[in-house]
CSV table of C-alpha atoms in Angstrom, one decimal:
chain,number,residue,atom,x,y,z
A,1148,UNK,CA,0.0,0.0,0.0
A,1149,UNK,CA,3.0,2.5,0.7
A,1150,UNK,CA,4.6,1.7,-2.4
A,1151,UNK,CA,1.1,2.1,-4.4
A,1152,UNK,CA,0.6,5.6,-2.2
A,1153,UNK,CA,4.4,6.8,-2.6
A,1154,UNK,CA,3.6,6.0,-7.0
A,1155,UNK,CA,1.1,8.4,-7.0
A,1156,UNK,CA,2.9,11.0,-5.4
A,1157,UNK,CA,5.6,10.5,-8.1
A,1158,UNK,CA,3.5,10.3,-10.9
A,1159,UNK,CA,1.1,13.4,-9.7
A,1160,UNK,CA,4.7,15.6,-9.4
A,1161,UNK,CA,5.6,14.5,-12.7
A,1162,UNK,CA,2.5,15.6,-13.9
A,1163,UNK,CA,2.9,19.2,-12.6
A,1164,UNK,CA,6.5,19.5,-13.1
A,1165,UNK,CA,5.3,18.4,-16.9
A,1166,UNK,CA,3.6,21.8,-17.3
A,1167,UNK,CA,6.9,23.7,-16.5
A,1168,UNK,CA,7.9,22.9,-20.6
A,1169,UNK,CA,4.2,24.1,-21.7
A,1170,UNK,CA,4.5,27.5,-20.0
A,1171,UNK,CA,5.0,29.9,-23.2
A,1172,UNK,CA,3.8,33.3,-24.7
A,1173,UNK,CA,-0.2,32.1,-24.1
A,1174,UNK,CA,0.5,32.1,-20.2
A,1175,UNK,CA,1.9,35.9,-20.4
A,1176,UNK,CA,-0.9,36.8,-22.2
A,1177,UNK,CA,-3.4,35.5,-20.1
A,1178,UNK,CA,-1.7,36.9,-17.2
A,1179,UNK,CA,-1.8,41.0,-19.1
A,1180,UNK,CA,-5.0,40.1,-20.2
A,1181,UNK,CA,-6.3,39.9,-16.3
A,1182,UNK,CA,-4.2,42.9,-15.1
A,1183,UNK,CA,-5.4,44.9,-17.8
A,1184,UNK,CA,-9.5,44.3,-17.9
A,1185,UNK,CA,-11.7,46.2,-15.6
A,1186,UNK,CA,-14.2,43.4,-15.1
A,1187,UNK,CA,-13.7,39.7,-13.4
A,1188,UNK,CA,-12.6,36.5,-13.9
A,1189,UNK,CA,-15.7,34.1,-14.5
A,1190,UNK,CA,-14.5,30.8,-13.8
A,1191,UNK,CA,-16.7,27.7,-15.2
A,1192,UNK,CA,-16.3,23.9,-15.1
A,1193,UNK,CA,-18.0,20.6,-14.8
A,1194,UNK,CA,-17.7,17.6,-12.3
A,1195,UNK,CA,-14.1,17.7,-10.9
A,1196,UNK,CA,-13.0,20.9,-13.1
A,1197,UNK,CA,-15.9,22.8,-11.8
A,1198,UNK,CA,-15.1,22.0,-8.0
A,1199,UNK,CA,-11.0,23.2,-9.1
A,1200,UNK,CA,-12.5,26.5,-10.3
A,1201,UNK,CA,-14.6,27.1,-6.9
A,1202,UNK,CA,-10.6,26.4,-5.4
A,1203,UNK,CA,-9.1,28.9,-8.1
A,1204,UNK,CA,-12.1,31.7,-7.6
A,1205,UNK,CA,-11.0,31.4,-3.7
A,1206,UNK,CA,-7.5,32.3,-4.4
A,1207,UNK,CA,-8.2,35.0,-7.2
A,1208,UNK,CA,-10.7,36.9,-4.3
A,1209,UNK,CA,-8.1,36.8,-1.6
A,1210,UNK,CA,-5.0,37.4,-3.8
A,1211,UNK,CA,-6.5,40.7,-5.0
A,1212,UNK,CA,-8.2,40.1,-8.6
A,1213,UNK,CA,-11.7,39.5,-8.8
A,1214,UNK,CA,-13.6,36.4,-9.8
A,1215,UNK,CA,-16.6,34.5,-9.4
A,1216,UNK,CA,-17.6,30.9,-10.2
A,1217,UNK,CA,-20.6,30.2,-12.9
A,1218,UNK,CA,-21.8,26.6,-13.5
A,1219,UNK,CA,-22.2,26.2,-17.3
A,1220,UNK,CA,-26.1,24.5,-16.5
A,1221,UNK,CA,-26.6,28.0,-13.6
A,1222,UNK,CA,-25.8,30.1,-16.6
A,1223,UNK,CA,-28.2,28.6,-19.3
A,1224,UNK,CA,-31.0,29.5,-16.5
A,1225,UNK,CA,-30.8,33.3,-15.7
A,1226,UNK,CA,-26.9,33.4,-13.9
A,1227,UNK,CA,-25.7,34.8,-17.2
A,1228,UNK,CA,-27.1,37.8,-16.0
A,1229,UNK,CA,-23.8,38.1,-14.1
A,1230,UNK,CA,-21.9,38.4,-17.1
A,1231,UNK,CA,-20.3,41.5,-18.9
A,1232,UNK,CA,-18.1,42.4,-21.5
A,1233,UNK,CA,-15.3,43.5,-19.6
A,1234,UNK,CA,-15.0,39.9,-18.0
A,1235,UNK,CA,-12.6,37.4,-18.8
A,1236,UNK,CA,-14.1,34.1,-19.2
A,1237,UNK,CA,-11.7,30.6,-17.6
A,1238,UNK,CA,-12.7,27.6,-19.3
A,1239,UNK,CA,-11.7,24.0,-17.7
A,1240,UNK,CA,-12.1,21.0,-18.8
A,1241,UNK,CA,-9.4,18.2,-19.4
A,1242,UNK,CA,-10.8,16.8,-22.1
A,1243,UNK,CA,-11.8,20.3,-24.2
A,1244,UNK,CA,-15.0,17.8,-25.2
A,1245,UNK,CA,-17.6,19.0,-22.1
A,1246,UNK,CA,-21.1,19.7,-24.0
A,1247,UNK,CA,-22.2,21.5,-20.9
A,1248,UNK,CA,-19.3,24.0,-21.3
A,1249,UNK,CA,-19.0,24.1,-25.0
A,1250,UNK,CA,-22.9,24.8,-25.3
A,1251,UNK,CA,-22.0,27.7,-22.9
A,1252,UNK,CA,-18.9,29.1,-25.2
A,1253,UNK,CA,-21.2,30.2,-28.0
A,1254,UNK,CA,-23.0,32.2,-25.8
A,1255,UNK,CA,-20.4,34.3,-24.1
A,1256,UNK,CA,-18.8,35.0,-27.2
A,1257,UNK,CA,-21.6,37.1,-28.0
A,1258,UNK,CA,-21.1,38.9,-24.9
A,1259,UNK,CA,-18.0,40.0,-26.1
A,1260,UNK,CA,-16.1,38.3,-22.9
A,1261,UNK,CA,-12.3,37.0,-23.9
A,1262,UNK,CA,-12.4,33.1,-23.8
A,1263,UNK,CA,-9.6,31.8,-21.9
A,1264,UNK,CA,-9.3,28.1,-22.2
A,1265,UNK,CA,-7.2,25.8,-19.7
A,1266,UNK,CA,-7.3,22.3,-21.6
A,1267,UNK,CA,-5.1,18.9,-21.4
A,1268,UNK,CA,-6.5,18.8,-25.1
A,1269,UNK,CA,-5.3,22.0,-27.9
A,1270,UNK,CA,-7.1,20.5,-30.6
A,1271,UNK,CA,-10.6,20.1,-28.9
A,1272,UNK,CA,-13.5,21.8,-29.4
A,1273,UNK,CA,-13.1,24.3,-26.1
A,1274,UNK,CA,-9.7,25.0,-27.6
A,1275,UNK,CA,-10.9,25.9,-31.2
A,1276,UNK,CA,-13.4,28.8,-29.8
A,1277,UNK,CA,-11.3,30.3,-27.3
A,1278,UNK,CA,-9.1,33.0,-27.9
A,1279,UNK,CA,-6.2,32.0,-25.7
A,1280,UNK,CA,-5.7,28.1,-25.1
A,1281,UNK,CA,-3.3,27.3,-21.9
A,1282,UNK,CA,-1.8,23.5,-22.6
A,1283,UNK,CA,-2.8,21.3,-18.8
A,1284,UNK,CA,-2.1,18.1,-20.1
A,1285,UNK,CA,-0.4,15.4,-18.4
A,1286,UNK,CA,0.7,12.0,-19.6
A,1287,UNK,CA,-0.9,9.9,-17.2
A,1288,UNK,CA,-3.2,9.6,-14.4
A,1289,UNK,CA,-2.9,8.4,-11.3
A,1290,UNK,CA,-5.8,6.3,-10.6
A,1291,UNK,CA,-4.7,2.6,-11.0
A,1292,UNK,CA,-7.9,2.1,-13.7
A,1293,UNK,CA,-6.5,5.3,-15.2
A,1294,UNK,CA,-10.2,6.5,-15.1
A,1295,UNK,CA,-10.5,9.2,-12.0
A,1296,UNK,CA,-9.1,12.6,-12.8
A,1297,UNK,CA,-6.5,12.6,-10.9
A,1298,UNK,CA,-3.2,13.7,-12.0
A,1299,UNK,CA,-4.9,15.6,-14.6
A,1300,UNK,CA,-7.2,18.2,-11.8
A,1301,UNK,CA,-3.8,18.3,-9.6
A,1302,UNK,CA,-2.0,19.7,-12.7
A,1303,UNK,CA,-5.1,22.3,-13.5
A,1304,UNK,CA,-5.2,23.4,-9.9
A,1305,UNK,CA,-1.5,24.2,-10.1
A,1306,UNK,CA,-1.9,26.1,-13.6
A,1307,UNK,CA,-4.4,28.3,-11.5
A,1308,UNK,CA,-2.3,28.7,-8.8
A,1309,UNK,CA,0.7,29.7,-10.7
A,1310,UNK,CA,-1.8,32.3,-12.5
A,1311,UNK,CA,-2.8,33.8,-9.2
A,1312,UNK,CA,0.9,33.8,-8.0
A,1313,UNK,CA,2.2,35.7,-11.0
A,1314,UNK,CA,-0.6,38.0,-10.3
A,1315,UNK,CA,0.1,39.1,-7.1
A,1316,UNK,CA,3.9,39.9,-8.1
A,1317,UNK,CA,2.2,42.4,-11.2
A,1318,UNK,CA,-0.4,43.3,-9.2
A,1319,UNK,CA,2.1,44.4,-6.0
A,1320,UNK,CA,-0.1,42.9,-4.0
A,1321,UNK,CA,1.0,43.2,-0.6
A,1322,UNK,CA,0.8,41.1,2.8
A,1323,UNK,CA,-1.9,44.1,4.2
A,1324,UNK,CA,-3.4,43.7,1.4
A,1325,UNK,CA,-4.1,39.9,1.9
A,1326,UNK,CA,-5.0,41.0,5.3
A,1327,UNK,CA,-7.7,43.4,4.8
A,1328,UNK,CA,-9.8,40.7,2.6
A,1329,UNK,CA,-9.0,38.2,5.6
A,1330,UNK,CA,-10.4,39.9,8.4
A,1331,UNK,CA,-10.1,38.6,11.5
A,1332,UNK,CA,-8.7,35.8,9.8
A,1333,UNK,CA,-11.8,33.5,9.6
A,1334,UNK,CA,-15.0,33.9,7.5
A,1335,UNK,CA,-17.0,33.5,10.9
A,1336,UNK,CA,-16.4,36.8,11.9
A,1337,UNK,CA,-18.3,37.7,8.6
A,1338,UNK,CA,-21.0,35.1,9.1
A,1339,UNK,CA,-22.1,36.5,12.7
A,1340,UNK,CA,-22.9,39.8,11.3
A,1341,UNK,CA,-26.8,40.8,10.7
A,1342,UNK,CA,-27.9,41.1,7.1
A,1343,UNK,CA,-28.6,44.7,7.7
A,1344,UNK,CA,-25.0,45.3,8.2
A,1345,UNK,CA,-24.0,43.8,4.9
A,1346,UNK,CA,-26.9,44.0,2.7
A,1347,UNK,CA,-27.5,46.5,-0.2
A,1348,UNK,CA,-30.4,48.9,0.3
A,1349,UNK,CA,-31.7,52.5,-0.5
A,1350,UNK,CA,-31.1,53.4,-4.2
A,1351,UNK,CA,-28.8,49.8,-4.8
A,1352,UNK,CA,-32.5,48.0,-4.7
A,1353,UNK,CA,-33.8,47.2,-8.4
A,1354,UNK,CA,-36.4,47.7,-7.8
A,1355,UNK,CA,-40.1,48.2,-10.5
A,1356,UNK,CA,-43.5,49.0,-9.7
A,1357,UNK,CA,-46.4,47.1,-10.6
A,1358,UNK,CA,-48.3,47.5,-13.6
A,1359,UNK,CA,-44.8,48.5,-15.4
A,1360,UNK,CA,-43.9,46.5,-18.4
A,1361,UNK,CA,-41.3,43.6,-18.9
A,1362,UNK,CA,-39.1,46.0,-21.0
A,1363,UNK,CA,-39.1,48.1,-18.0
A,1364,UNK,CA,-37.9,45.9,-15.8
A,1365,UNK,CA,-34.7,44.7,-18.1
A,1366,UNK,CA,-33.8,48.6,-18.3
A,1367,UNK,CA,-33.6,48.0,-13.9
A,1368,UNK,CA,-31.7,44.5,-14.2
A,1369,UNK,CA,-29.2,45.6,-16.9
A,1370,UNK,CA,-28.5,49.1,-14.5
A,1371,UNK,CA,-28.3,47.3,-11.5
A,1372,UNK,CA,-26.3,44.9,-13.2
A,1373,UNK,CA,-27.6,42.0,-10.1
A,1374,UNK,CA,-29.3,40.0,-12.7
A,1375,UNK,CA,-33.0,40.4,-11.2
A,1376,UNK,CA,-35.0,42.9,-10.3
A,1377,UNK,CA,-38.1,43.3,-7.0
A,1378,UNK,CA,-41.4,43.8,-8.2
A,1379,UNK,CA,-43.3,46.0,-5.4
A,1380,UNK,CA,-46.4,47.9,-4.9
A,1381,UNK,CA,-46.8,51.6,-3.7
A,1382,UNK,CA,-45.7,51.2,-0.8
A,1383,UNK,CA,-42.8,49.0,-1.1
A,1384,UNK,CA,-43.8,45.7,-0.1
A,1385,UNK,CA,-42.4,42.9,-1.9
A,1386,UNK,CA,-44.7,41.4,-4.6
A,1387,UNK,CA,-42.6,39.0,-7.0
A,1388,UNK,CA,-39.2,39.3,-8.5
A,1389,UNK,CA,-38.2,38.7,-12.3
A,1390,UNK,CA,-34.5,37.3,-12.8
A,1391,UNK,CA,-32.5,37.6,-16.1
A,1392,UNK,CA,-33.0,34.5,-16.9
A,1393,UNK,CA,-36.8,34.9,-16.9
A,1394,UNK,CA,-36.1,37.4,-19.4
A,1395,UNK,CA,-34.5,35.5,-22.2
A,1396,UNK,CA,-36.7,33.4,-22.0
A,1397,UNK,CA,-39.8,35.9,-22.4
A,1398,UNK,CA,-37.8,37.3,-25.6
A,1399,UNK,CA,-36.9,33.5,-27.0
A,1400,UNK,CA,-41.1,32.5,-26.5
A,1401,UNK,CA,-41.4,35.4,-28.8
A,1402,UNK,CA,-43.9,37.3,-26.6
A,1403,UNK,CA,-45.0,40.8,-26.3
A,1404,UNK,CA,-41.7,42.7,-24.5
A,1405,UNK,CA,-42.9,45.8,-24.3
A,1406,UNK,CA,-46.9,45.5,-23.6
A,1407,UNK,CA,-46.9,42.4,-21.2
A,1408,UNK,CA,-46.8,43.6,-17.4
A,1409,UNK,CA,-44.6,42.8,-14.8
A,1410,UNK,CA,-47.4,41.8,-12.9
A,1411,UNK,CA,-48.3,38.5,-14.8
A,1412,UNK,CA,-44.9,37.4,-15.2
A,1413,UNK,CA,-43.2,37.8,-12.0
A,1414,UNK,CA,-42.2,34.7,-9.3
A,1415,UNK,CA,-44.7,35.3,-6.5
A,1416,UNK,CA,-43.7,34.2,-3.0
A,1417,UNK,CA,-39.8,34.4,-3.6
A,1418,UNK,CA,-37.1,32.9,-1.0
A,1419,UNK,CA,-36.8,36.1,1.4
A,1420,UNK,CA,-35.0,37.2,4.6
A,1421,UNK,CA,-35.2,39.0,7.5
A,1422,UNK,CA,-32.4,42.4,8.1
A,1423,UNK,CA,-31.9,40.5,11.7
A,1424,UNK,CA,-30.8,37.3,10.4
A,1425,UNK,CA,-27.2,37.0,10.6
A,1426,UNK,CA,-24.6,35.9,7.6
A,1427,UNK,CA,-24.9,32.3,8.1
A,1428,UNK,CA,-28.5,31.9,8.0
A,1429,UNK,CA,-28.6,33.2,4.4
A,1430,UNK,CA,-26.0,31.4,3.5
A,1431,UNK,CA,-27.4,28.1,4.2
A,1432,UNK,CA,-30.2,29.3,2.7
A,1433,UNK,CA,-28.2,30.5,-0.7
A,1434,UNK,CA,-26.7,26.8,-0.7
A,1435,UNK,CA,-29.4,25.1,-0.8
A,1436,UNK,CA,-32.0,26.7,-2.8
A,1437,UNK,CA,-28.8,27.3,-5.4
A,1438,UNK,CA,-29.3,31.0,-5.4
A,1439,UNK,CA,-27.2,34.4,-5.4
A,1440,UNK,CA,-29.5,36.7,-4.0
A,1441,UNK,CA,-32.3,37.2,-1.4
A,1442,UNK,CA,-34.9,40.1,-1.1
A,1443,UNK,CA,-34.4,41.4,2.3
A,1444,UNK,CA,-37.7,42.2,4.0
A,1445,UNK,CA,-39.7,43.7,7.4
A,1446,UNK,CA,-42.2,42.0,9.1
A,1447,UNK,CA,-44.7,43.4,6.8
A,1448,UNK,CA,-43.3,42.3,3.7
A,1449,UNK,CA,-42.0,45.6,2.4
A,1450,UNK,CA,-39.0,45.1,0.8
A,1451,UNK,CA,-35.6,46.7,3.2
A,1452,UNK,CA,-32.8,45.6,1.1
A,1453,UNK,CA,-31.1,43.2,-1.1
A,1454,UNK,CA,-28.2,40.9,0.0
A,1455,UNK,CA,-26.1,39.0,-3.2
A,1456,UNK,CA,-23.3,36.3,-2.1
A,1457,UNK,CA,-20.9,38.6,-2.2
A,1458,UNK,CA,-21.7,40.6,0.2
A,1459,UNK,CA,-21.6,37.5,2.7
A,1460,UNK,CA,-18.3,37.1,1.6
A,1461,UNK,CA,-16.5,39.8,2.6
A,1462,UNK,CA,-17.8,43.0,0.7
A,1463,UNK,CA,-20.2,44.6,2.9
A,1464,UNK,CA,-19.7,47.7,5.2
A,1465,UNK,CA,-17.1,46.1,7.5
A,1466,UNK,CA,-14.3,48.0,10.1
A,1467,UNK,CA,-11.4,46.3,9.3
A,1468,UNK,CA,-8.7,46.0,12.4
A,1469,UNK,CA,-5.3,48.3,11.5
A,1470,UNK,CA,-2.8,45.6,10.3
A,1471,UNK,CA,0.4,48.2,10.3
């Protein structure tokens, strides 16, 4: 069993020590590619790929460049709402062959987004329709059946951690710097803090009366830029909300954009929270209903804020400790 454990090892380090001769001009370009855009990195995968991006959006966020994690199914059903043209698009996938991702491709081309592509395969179909193709292969896996990804995700999480590393030296991204995004060290200290400390609220709500129209309500999600938008009465309270993906779809059915009111096409009775919660409770509840964002409401209903992932994560109105 050693000997079988201690081959592994060997073969895994060969396997990452293999991508040191693939580094060439498509790595530096990626790299002042990132530096230079004003929007994020939009990491996507499937299966084990996907669960290396979630790893690689965790080290962009703390290491100073920002990045968020979209699941190529999640995007064909409103999350592409998160998506802008000044965002750099991080493709995985071993094999350059995954129809979930590849289905996705076609679509954020025509947002304009750069295509980065991180592929054990150049001549695949990921690596024809991407504009910059980073070589992961490795030779072998380790799995005795040859079958698990293993040698094969250990090389792609190193390719991303070599990215983010090379980032923070062009970035100058400093040790206070890591600090201030790692407050208190732990995300607990996050987690324990009330919604109303954290969430969005006043003029950030998109918010759109009833009785407006559908193409009324797109105006507020595409200024907003939250992908979905709070339908409310006169006086605030919370009637329905309409995500982006609830959109396409309107336009694809070929209906009536700008007559058809937001009133018939709204989710009634959407997942909501209260400002006193704290952090964790709408987390667990953004994990298991697979959303981004909650309505945040009074006892009455009206509508007191909206809270989005990140803001759970480490972007609300926090007092950071001095770290001089």
């Amino acid at each position: 069993m050693l000997e079988l454990a201690k081959e592994v090892f060997d073969i895994e380090a060969a396997g990452i020590l293999g991508l040191k001769e693939k580094l060439d001009k498509n790595f530096t370009e990626t790299i002042n590619l990132i530096c230079k855009t004003k929007g994020r990195i939009i990491v996507s995968g499937v299966g084990k790929s996907g669960l290396i991006g979630k790893k690689m959006v965790a080290t962009f966020n703390s290491t100073g460049t920002s990045a968020i994690f979209l699941h190529p199914v999640e995007a064909m059903h409103g999350d592409l709402g998160m998506v802008f043209p000044d965002d750099i698009f991080l493709a995985l996938s071993n094999s350059g062959e995954t129809k979930e991702l590849n289905v996705l491709i076609s679509t954020i081309k025509n947002f304009k987004c750069k295509i980065i592509a991180l592929t054990g395969n150049t001549k695949s179909t990921l690596a024809r329709f991407s504009d910059i193709v980073i070589d992961v292969g490795v030779e072998k896996e380790a799995c005795p059946i040859g079958l698990a990804p293993t040698t094969s995700t250990t090389a792609l999480l190193a390719m991303g951690d070599a990215i983010a590393s090379v980032l923070i030296h062009k970035k100058n991204f400093k040790s206070k710097d890591f600090k201030r995004v790692h407050p208190g060290g732990n995300l607990g200290r996050h987690l324990s803090l009330s919604i109303k400390d954290i969430m969005l609220k006043g003029e950030n709500i998109p918010v759109v009366e009833k009785g407006k129209s559908v193409l009324e309500a797109s105006k507020v999600i595409n200024k907003f830029r939250l992908g979905i938008v709070f339908v409310i009465d006169k006086n605030k309270k919370l009637l329905g909300v309409i995500a982006d993906g609830d959109i396409r779809k309107f336009v694809a059915e070929e209906k009536d954009f700008i007559n058809s009111k937001v009133d018939n096409f709204m989710t009634k009775n959407p997942i909501t929270i209260d400002s006193n919660a704290q952090g964790y409770e709408a987390l667990n509840i953004i994990a298991k209903k697979e959303i981004t964002v909650l309505p945040v409401i009074t006892s009455k209903g009206i509508i007191e804020g909206i809270l989005h992932l990140h803001n759970i994560l480490g972007k609300g109105n926090f007092e950071f400790e001095s770290f001089e």
